[in-house]
Every structure is written in structure tokens, then in C-alpha cells.
Coordinates of C-alpha atoms in Angstrom, one line a residue:
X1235 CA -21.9 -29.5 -18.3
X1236 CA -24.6 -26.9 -18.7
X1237 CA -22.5 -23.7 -19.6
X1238 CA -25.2 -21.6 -17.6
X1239 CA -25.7 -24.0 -14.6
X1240 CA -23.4 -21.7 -11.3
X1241 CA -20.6 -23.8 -11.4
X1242 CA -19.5 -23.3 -14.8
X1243 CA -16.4 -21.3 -16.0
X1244 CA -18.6 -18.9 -17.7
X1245 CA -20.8 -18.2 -14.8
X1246 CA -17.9 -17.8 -12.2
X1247 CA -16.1 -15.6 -14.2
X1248 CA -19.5 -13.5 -14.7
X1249 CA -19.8 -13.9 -11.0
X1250 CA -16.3 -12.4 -10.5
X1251 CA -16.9 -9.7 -12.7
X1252 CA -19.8 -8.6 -11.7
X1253 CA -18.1 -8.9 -7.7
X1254 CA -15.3 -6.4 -8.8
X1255 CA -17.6 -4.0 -10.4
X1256 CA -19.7 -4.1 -7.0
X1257 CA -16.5 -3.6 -4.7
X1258 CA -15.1 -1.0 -6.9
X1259 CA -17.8 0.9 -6.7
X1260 CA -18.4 0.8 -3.5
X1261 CA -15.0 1.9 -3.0
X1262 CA -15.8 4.7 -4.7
X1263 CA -18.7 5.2 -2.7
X1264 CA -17.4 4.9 0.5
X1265 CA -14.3 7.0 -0.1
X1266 CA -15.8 9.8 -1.6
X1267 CA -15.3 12.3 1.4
X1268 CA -11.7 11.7 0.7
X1269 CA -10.9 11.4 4.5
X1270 CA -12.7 8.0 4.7
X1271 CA -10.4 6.6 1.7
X1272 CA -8.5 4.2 4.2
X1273 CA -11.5 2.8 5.7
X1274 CA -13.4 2.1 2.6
X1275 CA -10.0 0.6 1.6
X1276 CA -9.8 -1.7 4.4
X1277 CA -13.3 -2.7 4.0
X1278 CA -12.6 -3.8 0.7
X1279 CA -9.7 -6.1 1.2
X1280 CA -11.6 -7.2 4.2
X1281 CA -14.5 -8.4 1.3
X1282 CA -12.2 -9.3 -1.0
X1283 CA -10.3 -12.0 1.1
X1284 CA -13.0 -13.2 2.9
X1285 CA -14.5 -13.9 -1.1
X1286 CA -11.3 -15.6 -2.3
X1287 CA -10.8 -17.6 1.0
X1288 CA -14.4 -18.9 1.5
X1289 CA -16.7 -18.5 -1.3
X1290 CA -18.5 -16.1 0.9
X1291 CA -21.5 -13.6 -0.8
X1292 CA -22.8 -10.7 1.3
X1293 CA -20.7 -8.1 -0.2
X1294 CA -22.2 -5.2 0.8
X1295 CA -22.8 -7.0 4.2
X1296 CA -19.0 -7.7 4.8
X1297 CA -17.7 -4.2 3.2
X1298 CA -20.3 -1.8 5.3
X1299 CA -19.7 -4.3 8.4
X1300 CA -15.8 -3.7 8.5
X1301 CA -16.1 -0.3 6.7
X1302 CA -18.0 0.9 10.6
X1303 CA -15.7 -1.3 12.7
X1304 CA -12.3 0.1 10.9
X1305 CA -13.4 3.5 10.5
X1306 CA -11.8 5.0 13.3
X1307 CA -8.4 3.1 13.0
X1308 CA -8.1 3.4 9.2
X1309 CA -8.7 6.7 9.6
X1310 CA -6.0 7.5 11.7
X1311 CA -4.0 5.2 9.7
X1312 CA -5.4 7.0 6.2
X1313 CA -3.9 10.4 8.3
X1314 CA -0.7 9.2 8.8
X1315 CA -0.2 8.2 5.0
X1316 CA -1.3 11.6 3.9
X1317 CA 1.4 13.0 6.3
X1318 CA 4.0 11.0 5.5
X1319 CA 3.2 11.6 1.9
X1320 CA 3.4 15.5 2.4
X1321 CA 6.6 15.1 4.2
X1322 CA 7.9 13.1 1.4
X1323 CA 7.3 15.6 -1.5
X1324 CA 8.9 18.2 1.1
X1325 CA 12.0 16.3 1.4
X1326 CA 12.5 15.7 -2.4
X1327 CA 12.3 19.4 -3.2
X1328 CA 14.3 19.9 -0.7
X1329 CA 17.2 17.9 -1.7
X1330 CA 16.8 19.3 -5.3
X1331 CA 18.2 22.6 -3.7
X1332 CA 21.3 21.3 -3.0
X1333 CA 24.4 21.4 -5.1
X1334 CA 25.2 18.2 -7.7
X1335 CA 27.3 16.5 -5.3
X1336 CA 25.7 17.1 -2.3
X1337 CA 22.3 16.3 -4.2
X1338 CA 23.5 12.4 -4.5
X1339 CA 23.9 12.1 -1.0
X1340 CA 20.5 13.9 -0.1
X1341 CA 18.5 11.4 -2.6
X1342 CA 20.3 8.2 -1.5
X1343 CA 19.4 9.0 2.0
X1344 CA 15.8 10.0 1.1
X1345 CA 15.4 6.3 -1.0
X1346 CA 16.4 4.8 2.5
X1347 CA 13.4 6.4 4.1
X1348 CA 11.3 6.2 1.1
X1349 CA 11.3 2.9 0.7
X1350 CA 10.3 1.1 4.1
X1351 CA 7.5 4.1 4.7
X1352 CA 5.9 2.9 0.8
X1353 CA 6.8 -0.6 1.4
X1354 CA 4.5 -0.3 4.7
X1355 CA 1.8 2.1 2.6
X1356 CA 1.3 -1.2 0.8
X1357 CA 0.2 -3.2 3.8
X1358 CA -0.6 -1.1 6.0
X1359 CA -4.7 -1.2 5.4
X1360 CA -4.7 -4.9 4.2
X1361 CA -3.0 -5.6 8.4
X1362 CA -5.9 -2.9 9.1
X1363 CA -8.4 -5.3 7.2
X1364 CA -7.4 -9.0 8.6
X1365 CA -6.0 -8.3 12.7
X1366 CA -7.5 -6.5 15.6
X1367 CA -5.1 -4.9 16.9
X1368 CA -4.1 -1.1 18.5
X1369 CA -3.2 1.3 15.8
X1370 CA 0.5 1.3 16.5
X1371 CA 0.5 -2.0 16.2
X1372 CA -0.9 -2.4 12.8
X1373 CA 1.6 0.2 11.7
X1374 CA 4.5 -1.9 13.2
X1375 CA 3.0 -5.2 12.2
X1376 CA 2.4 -3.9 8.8
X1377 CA 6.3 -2.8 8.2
X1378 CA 7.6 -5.7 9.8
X1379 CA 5.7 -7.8 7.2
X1380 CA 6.8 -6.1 4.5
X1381 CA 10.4 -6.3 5.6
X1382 CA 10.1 -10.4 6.5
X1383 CA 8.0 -11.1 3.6
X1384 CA 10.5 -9.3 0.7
X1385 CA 9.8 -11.4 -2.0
X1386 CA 6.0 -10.8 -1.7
X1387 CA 6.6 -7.2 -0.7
X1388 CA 8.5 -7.0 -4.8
X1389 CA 6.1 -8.7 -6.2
X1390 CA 3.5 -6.1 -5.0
X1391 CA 5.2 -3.7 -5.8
X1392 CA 6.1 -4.7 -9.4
X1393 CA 2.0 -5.4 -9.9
X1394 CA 1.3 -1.8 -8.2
X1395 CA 3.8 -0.4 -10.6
X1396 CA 2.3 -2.1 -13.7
X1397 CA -0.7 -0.6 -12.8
X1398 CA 1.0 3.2 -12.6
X1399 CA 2.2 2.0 -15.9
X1400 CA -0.4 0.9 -18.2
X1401 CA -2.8 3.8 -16.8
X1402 CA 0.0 5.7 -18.4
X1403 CA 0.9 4.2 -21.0
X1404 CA -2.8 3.1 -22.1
X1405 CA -5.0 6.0 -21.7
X1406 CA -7.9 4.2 -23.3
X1407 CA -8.0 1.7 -20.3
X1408 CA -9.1 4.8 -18.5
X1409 CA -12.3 3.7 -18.6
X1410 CA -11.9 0.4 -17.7
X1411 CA -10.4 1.3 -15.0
X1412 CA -13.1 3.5 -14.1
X1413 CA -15.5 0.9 -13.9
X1414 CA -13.0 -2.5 -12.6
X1415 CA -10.1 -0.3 -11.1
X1416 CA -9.4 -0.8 -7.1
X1417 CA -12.1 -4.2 -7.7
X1418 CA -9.6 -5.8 -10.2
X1419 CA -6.3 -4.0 -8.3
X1420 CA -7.6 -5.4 -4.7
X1421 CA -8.3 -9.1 -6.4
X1422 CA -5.0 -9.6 -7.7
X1423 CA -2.9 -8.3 -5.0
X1424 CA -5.0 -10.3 -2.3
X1425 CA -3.7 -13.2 -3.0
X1426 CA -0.7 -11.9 -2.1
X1427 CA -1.6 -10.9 1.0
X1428 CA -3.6 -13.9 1.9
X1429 CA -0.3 -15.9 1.4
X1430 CA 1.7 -13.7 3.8
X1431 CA -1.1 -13.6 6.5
X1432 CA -1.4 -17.4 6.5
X1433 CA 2.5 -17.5 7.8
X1434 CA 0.9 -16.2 10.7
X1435 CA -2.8 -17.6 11.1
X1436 CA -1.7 -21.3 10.3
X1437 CA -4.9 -23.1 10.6
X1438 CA -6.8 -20.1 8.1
X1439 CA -6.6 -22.5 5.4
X1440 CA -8.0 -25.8 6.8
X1441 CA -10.9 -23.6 8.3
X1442 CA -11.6 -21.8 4.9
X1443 CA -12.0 -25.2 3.4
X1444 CA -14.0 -26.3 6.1
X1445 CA -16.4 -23.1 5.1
X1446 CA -15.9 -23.9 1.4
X1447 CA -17.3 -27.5 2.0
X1448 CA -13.9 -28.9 0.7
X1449 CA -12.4 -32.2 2.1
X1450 CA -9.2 -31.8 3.6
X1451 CA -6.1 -34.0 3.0

């Protein structure tokens, strides 16, 4: 096999990597009025599915396409997140003031909020991305996945914590992370998602083949 010809390993990975440099970027692009961060998030899980399903190009296509269609909803959405972020932070210092015993209490009741409102954080633009739906809905949907689809819901958590951690712990990858960051963060955990959202589109895969030129069995 010619080790330059498009189907080789070589230049699929090249391909890849120069994909998440592309998305990440325009991430960075798209978000930089801060306010815009959840629709230029959904727009590139939107990308980034549709290139892992199906093969598909048109990157900037697909991105600025759902980046216009989502703005208004993953705004809202985006909102909401910053709220609920802010009201967070508020009830943590708040149950610092409290005495030792009274303390334990106050935190194990915050964990019970804190966890279904980040364990819906993590889906909420990735529902955003792949169903047309009214904002509420999303919101619900996107909590009611994360509940039903646990095991997943870990997992992403584990790899969005891993993240956290080597940024921390490896300051040097800074700068891979400035160039690969959300592109190589939104790869990895869309194959997570694509699993869960094909418990609920059930002929996605058949038709992605179909798209992909792939025989089916």
C-alpha cells in the first residue's frame, strides 16, 4: 500500500489531526464573545459526530450551519449553565459557614444537587447538537440520559476529569492543548455519545453505513 495514497493509516491520522486542529479552532472562534460558548459548542459536536458517523468533510459547512440554527437554544441553554454554576459556588460557601456538624449535612445535600445538574452539564449541548426539540425538552431529555445511560454518564465523567487532571498536573501540555484542546476533548467523548444516542435513533447506524458506502450484514 502506498503510505501516501488517502486511505492509508498515515494519511487518516494526518486527516484527523488536521480535523481537530480545524474544529478547535473554530471553537475558539465562535465562542469568543463568551456568550456564544454553548452554541459554538453544539456546533462542534454536531461536526464532530456527523465526521465519526459518515466520513463526512465540510467542516466549516456543518459547524457554521448548526452554529446559526442552535444559536438561539444553546444560548439559552449556555445561560442556564452559567446560572446554575453561580448558584453552585453560592451554595458551597454557604455551607462552609456552618458549624462542623451541621457542615456534613449541608455538603451531603449539596452533592445530591450537584451531581444530576453536572451530570446534565455533560449532555446537555451534545442533546442540543443531535435532536430538535423545545429547549425544555433538551434540558429534560439531556438529564434523563444521563440518569438511564450511568455507565456512559461515568465514563464521561472519568475522561472529563482526566482532562482537569493532566492540564494540572502537566503544565507543559498547555500548549497542546491550546492548539488540539476541545478538537481532541469533543472526538473522544463523541463516541460516547453517539453510543447512547443510537439507543434511541435505532436505524442511525445502518443509514451512516449506507452514507459511508459500507455493506451491511
Amino acid at each position: 500500500m502506498n503510505l501516501f495514497s488517502t486511505d492509508s493509516p498515515i494519511m487518516r491520522i494526518l486527516s484527523l489531526l488536521s480535523d481537530l486542529l480545524i474544529l478547535h479552532f473554530l471553537w475558539l472562534l465562535y465562542s469568543l464573545p463568551v456568550i456564544t460558548i454553548g452554541a459554538s459548542t453544539t456546533a462542534l459536536y454536531y461536526t464532530m459526530m456527523k465526521r465519526i458517523r459518515t466520513d463526512e468533510g465540510m467542516l466549516f459547512h456543518n459547524f457554521h450551519s448548526s452554529f446559526r440554527s442552535n444559536l438561539k437554544q444553546a444560548t439559552i441553554l449556555w445561560l442556564l449553565v452559567i446560572l446554575a454554576i453561580i448558584i453552585l459556588i453560592l451554595d458551597f460557601r454557604f455551607c462552609l459557614m456552618f458549624p462542623v456538624e451541621v457542615r456534613k449535612l449541608m455538603l451531603i445535600a449539596y452533592a445530591l444537587i450537584l451531581i444530576p445538574v453536572s451530570f446534565t452539564c455533560l449532555y446537555v449541548f451534545p442533546v442540543q447538537a443531535k435532536f430538535e426539540n423545545r429547549t425544555i425538552n433538551n434540558l429534560k431529555n439531556a438529564f434523563l440520559m444521563s440518569i438511564l445511560n450511568f455507565p456512559y454518564t461515568l465514563l464521561l465523567v472519568l475522561l472529563t476529569g482526566l482532562s482537569l487532571i493532566i492540564g494540572f498536573l502537566f503544565p507543559q501540555w498547555i500548549l497542546i492543548f491550546l492548539i488540539f484542546g476541545m478538537g481532541v476533548y469533543s472526538y473522544i467523548t463523541s463516541f460516547v455519545y453517539i453510543k447512547v444516542f443510537r439507543k434511541y435513533i435505532p436505524n442511525e447506524e445502518e443509514e451512516d453505513k449506507e452514507k459511508r458506502g459500507e455493506k451491511l450484514y
